[in-house]
Coordinates of N, CA, C and O in Angstrom, one line a residue:
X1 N 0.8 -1.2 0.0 CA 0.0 0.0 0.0 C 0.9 1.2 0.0 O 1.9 1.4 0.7
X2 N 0.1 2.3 -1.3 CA 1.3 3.7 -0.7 C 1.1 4.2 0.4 O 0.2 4.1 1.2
X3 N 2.6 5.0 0.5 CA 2.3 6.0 1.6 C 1.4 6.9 1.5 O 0.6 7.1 2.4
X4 N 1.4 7.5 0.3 CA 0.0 8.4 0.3 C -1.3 7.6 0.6 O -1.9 8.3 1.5
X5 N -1.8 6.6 0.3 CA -3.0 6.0 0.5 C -3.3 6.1 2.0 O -4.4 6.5 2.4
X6 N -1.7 5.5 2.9 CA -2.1 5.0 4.2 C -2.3 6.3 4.6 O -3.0 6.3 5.6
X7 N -1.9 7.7 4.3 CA -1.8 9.2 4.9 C -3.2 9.4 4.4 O -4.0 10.1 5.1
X8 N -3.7 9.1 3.5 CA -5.1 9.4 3.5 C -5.9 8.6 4.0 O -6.9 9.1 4.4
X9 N -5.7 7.5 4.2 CA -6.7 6.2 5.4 C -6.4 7.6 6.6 O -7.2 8.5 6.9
X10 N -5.1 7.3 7.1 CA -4.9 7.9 8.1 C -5.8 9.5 8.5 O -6.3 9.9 9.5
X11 N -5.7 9.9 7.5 CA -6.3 11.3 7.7 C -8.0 11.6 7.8 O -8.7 12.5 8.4
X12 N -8.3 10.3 6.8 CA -10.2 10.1 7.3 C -10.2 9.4 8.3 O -11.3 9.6 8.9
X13 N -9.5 8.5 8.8 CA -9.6 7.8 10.4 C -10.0 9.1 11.2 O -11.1 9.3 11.8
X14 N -8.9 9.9 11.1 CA -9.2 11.1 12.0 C -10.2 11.8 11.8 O -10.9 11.9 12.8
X15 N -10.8 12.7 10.6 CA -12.0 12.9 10.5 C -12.7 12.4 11.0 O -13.0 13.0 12.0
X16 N -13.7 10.9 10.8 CA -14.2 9.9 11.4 C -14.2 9.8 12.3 O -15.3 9.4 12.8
X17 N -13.0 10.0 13.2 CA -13.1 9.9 14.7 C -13.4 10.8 15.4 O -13.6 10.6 16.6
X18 N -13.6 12.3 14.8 CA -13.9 13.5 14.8 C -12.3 14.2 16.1 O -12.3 15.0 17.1
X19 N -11.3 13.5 15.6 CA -10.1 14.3 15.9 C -10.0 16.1 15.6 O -10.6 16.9 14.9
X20 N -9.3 16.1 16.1 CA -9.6 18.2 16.4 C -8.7 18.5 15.1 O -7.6 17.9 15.0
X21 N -9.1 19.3 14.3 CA -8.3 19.9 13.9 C -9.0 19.6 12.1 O -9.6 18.7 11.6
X22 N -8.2 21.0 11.4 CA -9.3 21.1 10.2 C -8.7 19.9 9.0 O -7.7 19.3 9.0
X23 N -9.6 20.0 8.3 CA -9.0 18.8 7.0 C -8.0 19.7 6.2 O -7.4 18.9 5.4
X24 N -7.6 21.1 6.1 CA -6.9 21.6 5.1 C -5.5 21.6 6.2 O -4.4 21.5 5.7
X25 N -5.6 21.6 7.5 CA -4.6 21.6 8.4 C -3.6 20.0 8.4 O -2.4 19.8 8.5
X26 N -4.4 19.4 8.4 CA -3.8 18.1 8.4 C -3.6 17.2 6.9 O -2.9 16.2 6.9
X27 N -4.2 17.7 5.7 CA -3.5 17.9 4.7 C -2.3 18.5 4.2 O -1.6 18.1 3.3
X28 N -2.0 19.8 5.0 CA -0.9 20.1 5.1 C 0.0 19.7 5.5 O 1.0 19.5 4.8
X29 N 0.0 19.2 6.8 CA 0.8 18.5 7.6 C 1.3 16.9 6.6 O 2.4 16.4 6.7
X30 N 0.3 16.5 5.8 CA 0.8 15.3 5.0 C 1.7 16.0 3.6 O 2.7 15.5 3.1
X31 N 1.1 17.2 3.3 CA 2.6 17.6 2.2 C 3.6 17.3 2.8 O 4.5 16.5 2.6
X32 N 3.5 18.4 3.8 CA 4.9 18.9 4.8 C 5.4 17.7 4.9 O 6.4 18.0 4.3
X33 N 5.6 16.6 5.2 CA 6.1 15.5 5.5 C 6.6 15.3 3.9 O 7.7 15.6 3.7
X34 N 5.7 14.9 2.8 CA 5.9 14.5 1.7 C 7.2 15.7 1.1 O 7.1 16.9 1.2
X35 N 8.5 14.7 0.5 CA 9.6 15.6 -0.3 C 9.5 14.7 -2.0 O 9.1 13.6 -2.3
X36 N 10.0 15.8 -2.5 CA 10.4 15.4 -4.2 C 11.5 14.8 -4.3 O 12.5 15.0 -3.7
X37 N 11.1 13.5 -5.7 CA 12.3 13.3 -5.4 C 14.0 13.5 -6.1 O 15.0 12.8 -6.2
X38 N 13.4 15.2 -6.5 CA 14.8 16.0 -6.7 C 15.5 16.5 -5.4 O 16.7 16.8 -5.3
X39 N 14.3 16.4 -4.2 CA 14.8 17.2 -3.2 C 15.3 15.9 -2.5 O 16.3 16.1 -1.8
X40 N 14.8 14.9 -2.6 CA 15.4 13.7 -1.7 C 16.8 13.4 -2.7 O 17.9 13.5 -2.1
X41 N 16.9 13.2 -3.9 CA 18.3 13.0 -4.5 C 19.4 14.3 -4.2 O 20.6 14.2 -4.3
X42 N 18.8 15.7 -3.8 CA 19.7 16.8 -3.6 C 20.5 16.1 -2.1 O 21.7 15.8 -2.0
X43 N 19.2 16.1 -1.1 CA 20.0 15.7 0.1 C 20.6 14.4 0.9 O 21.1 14.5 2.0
X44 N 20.6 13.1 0.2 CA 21.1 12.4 -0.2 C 22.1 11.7 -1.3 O 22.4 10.6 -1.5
X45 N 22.4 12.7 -1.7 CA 23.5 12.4 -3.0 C 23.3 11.5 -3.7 O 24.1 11.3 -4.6
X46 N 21.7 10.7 -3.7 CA 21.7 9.5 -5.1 C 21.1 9.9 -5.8 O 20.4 10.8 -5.5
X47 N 21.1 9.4 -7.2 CA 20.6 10.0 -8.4 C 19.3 9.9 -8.2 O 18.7 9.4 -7.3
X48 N 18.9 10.3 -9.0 CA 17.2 10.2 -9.7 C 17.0 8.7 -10.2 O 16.1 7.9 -9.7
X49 N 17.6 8.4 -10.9 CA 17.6 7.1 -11.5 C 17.8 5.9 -10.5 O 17.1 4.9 -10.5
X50 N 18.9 6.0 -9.7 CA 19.2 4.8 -8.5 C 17.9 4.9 -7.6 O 17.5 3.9 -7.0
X51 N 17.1 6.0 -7.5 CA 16.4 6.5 -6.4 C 14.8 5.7 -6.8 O 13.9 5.5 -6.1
X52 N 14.9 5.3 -8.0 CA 13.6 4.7 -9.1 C 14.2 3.0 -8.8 O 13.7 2.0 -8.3
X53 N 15.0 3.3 -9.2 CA 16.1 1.7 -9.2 C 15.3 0.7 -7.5 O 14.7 -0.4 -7.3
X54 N 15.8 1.6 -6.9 CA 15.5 0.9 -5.1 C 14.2 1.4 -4.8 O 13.9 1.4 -3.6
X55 N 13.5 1.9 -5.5 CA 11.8 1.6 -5.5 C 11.4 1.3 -6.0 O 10.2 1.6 -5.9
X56 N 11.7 0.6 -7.1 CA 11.6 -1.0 -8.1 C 12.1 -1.9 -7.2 O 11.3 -2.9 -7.3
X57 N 13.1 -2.1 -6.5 CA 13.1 -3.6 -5.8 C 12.5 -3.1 -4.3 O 13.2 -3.6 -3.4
X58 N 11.8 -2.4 -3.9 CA 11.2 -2.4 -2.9 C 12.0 -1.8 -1.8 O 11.5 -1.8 -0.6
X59 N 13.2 -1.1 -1.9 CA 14.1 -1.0 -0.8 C 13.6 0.6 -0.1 O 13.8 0.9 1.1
X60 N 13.1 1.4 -1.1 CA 12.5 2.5 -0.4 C 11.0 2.5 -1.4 O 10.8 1.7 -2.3
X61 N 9.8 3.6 -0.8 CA 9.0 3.9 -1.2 C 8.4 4.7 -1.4 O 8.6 5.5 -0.5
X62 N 7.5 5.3 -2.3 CA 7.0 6.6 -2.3 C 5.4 6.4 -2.7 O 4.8 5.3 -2.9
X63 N 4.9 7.9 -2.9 CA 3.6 8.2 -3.1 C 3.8 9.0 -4.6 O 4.9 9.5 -4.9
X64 N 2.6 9.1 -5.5 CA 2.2 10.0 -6.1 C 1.2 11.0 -6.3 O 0.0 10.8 -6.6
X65 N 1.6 12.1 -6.3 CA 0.6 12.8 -6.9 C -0.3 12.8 -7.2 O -0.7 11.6 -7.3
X66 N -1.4 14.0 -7.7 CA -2.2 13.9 -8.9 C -1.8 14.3 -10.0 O -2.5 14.1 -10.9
X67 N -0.6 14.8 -10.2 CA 0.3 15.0 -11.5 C 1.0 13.5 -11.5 O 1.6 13.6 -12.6
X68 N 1.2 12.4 -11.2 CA 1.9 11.5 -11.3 C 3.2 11.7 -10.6 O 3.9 10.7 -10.3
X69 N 3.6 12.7 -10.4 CA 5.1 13.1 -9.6 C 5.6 12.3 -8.3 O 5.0 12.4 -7.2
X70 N 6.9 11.6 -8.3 CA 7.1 10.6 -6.5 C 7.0 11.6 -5.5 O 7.5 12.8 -5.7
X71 N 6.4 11.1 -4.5 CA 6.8 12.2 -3.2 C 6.9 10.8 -2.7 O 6.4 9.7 -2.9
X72 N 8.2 11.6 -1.6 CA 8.9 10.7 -0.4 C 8.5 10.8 1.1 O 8.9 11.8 1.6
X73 N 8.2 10.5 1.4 CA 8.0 10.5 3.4 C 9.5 10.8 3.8 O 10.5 10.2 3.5
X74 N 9.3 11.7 4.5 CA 10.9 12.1 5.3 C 11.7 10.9 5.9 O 12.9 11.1 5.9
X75 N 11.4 9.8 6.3 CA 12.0 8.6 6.9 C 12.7 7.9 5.7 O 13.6 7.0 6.0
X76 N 12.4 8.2 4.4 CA 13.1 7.4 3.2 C 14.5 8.5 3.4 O 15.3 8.6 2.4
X77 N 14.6 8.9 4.1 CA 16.3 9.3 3.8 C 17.2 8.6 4.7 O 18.4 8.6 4.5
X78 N 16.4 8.0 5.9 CA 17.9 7.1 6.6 C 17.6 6.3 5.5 O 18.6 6.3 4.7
X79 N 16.6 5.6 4.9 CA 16.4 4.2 4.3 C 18.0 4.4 3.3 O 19.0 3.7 3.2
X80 N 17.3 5.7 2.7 CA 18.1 5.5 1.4 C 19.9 5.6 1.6 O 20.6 5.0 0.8
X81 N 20.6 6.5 2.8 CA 21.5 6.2 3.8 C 22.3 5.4 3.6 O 23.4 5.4 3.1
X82 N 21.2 4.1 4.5 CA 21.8 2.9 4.5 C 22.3 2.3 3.7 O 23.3 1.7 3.7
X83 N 21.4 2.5 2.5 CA 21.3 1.6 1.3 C 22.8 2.0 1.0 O 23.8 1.4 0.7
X84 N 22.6 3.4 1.2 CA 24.6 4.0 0.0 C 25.8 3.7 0.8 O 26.9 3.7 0.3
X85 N 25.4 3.2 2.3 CA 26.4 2.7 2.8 C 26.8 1.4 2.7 O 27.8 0.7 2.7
X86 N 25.3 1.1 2.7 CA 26.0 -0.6 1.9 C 26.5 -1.0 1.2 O 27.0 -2.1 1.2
X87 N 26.5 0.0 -0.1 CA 27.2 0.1 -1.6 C 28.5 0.4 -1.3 O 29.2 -0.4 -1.8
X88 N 29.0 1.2 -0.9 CA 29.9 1.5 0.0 C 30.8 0.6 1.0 O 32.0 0.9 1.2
X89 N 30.5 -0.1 1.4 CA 31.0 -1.1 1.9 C 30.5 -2.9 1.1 O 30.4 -4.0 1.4
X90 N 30.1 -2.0 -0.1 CA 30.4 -3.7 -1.2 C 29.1 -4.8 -1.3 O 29.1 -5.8 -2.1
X91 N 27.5 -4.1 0.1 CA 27.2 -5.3 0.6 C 25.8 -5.5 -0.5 O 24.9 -4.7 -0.3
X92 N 25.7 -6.1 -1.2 CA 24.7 -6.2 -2.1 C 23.6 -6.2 -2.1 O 23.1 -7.1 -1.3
X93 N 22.6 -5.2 -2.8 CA 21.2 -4.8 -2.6 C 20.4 -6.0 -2.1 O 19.3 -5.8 -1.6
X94 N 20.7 -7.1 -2.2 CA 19.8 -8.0 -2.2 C 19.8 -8.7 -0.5 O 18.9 -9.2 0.1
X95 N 21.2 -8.3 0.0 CA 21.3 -8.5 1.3 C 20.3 -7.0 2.0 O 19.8 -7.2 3.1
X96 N 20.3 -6.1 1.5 CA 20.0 -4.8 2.3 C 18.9 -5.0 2.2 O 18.4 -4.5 3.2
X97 N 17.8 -5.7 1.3 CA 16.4 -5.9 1.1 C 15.8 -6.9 2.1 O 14.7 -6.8 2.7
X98 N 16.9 -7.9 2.3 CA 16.3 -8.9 3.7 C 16.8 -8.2 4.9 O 16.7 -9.0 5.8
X99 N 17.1 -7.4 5.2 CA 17.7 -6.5 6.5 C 16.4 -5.6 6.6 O 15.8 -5.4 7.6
X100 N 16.1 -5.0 5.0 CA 14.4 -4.1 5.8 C 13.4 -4.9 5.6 O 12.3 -4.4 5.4
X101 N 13.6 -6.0 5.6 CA 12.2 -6.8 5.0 C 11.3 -6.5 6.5 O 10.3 -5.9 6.3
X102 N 11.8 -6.8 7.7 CA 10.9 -5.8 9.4 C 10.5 -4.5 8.7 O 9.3 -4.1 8.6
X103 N 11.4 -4.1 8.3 CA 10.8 -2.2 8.0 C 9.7 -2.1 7.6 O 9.3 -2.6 6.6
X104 N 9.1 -1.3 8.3 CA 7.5 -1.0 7.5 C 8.4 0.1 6.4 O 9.6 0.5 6.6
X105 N 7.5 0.4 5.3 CA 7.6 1.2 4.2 C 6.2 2.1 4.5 O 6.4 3.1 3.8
X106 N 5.6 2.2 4.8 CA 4.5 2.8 4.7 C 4.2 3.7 6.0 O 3.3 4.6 5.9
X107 N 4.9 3.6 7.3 CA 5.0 4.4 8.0 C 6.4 4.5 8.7 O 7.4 3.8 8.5
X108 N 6.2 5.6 9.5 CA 7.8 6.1 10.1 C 8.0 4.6 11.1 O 7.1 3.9 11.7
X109 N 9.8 4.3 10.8 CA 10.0 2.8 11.5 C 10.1 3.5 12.7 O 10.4 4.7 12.8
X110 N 9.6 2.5 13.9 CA 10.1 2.6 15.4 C 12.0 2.4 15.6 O 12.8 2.1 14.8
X111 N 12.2 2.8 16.9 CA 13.5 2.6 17.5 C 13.0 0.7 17.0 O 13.7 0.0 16.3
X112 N 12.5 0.5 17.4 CA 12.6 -1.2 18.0 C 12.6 -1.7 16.5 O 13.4 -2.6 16.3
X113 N 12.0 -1.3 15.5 CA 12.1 -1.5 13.8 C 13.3 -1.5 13.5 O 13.7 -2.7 13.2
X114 N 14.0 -0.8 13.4 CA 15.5 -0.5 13.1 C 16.4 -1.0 13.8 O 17.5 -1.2 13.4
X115 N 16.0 -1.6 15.3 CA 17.7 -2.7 15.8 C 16.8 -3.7 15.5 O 17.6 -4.7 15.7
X116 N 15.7 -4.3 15.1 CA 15.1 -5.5 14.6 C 16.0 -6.0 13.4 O 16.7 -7.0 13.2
X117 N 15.7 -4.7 12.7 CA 16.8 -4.6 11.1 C 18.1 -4.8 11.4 O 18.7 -5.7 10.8
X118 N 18.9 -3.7 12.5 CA 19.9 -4.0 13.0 C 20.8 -5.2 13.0 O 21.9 -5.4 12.5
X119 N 19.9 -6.2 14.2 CA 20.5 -7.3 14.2 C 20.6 -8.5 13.4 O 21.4 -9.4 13.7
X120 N 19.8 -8.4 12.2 CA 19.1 -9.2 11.1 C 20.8 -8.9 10.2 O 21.5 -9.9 9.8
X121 N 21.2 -7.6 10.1 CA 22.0 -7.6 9.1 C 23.1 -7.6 9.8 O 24.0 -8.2 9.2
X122 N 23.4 -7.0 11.1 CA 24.8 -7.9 11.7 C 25.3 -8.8 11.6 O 26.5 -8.9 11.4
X123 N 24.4 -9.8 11.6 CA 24.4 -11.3 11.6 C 25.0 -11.8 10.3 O 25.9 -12.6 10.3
X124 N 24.5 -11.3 8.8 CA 25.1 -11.2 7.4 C 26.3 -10.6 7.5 O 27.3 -11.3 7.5
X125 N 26.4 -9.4 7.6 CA 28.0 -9.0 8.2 C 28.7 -9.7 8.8 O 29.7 -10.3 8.2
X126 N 28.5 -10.0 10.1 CA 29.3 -11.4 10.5 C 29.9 -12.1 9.6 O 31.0 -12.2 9.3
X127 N 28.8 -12.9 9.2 CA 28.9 -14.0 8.0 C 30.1 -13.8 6.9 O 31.0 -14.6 6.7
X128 N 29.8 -12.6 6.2 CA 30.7 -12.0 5.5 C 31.9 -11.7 5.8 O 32.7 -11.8 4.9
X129 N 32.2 -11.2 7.5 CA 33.8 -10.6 7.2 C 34.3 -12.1 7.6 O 35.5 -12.2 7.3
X130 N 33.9 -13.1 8.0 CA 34.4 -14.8 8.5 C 35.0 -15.3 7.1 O 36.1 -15.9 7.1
X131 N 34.2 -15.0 6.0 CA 34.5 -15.2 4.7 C 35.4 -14.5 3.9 O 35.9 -15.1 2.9
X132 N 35.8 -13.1 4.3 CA 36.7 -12.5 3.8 C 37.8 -13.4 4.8 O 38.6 -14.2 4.5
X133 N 37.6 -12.9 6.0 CA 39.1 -13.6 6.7 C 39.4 -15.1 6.1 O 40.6 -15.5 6.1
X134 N 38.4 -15.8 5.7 CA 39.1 -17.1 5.6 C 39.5 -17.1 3.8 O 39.9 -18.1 3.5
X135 N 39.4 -16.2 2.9 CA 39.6 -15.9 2.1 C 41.3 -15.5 2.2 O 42.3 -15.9 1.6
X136 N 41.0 -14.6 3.1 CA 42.9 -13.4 2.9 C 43.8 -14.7 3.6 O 44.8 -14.9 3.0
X137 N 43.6 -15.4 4.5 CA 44.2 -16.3 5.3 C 44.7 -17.5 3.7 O 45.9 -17.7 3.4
X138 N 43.7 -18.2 2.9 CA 43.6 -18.5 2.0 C 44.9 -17.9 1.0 O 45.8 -18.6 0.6
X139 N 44.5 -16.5 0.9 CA 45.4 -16.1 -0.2 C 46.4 -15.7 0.4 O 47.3 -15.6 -0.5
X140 N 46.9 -15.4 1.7 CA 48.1 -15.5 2.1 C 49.0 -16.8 2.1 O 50.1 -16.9 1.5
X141 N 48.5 -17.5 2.7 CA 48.9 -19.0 1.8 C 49.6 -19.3 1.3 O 50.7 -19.8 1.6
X142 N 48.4 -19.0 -0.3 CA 49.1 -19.1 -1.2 C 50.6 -18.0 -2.3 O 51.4 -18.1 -3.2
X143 N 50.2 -17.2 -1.5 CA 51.0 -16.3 -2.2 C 52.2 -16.7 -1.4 O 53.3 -16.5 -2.0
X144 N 52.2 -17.0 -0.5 CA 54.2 -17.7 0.6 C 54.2 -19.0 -0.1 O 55.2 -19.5 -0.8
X145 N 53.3 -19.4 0.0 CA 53.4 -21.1 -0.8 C 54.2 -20.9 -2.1 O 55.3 -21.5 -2.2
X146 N 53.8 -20.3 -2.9 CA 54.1 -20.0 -4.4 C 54.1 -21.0 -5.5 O 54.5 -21.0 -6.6
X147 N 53.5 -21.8 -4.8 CA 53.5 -23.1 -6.1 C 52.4 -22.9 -7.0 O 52.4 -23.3 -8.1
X148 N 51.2 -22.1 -6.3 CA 50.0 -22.4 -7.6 C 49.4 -23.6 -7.9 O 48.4 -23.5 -8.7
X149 N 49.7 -24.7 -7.5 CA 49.9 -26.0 -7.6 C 48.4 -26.2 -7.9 O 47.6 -25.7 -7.2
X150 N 48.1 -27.1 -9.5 CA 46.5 -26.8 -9.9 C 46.3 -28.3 -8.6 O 45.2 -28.3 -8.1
X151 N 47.0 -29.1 -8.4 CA 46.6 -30.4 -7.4 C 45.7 -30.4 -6.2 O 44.7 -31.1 -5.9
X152 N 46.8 -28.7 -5.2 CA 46.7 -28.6 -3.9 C 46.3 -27.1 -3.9 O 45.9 -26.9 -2.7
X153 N 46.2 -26.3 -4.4 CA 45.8 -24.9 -4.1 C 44.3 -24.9 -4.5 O 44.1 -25.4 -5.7
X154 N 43.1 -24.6 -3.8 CA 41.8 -24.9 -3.7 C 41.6 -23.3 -4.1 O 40.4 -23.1 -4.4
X155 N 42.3 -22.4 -4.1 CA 41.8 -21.1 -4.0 C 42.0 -20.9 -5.6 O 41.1 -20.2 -6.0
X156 N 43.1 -21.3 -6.6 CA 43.1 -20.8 -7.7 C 42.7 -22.0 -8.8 O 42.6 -21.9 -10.0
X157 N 42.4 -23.4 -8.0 CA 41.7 -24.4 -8.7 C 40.7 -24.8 -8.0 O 41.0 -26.0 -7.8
X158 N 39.8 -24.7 -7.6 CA 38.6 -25.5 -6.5 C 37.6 -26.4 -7.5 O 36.5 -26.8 -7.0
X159 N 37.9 -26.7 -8.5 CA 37.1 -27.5 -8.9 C 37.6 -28.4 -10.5 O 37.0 -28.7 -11.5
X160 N 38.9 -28.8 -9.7 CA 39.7 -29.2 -10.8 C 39.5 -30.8 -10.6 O 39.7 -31.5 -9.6
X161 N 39.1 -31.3 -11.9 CA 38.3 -32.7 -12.1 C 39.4 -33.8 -12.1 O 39.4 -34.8 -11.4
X162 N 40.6 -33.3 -13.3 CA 41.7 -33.9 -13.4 C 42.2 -34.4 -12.3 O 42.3 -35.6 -12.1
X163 N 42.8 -33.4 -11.2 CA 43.4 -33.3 -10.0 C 43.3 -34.2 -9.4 O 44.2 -34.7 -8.8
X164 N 41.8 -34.5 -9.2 CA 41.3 -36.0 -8.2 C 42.3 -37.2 -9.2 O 42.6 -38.2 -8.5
X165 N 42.6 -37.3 -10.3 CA 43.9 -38.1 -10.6 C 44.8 -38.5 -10.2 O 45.2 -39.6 -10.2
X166 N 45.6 -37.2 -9.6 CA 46.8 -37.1 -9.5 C 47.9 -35.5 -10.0 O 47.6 -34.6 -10.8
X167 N 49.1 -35.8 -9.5 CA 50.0 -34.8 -10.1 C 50.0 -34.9 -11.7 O 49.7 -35.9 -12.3
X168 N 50.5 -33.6 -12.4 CA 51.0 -34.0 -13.7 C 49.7 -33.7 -14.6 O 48.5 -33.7 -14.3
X169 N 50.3 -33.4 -15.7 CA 49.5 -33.4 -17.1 C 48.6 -34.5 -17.4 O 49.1 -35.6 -17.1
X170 N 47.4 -34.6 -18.0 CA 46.5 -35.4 -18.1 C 46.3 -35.4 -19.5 O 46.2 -34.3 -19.9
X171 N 46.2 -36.3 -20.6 CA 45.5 -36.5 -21.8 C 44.4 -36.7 -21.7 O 44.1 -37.4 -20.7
X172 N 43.4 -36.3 -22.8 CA 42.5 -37.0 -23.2 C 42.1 -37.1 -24.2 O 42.1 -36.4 -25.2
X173 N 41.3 -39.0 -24.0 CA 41.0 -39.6 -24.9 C 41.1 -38.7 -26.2 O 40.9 -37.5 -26.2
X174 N 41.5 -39.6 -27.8 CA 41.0 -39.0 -28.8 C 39.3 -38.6 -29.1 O 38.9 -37.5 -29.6
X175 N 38.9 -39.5 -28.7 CA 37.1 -39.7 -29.1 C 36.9 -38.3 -28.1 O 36.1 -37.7 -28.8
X176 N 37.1 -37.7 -27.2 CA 37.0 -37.2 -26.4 C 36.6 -35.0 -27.1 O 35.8 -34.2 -26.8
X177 N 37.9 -35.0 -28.3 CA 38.1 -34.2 -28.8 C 37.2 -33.9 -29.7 O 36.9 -32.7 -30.0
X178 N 36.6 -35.2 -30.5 CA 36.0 -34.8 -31.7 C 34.5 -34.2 -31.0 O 33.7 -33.7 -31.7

């Protein structure tokens, strides 16, 4: 559901409940929240196009218009934040998408939303820097080792068929070639 839709559920709720205050006042108050999103790419540094990009895979959201135009809810700027810091540290949109999968999109996250997300992607982090270290440990290795050896080096052959043979050059079969 958009955010505009739920700002307008939300805004006849209040009506309906006969909450104080006028309907042009609390329409306001839903612009006032709502930004463009030239003004969200000005204060955020991401393009226009990346900013379309991660609201096609769901990672931020917006409302439109009656011109068709996105407006953003002021909370899509940690969203979008995170997102550039993840890019920034390498971590791939598709991990940042299961990290806000808790996140509501449609209203402002709680404190308790955001260390929910928190701990969800520490845990991936974790995962990852375990994998880099056992990677550099790997390639340190091999780079003191220096043999390269297609037999015994798993990091620059991991799935060498021959090898389960033995040392040495391998033929094969003629029938093999044709």
């Amino acid at each position: 559901m958009g955010v505009g839709i739920v700002a307008a559920k939300n805004l006849n709720h209040d009506l309906e409940a006969g909450t104080p205050g006028s309907v042009a006042a609390k329409a306001s108050r839903i612009e006032d929240e709502l930004l463009s999103v030239g003004e969200v790419s000005r204060r955020t540094g991401v393009a226009v196009s990346a900013l379309h990009y991660y609201e096609k895979l769901g990672l931020i959201g917006s409302t439109r218009t009656v011109g068709n135009q996105r407006r953003y809810r002021r909370h899509m700027i940690r969203r979008i934040t995170l997102v550039s810091v993840a890019k920034r540290l390498g971590i791939p949109l598709a991990d940042v998408q299961q990290a806000f999968a808790s996140v509501p999109l449609d209203s402002t996250p709680t404190h308790a939303d955001w260390q929910r997300a928190s701990r969800a992607w520490k845990l991936v982090l974790e995962r990852r820097r375990k994998a880099i270290e056992e990677l550099e440990n790997q390639l340190v290795g091999c780079i003191g080792c220096g043999c390269l050896s297609m037999k015994a080096c798993l990091l620059v052959n991991p799935d060498d068929r021959l090898g389960l043979e033995g040392a040495g050059p391998r033929r094969l079969p003629v029938e093999d070639l044709e």
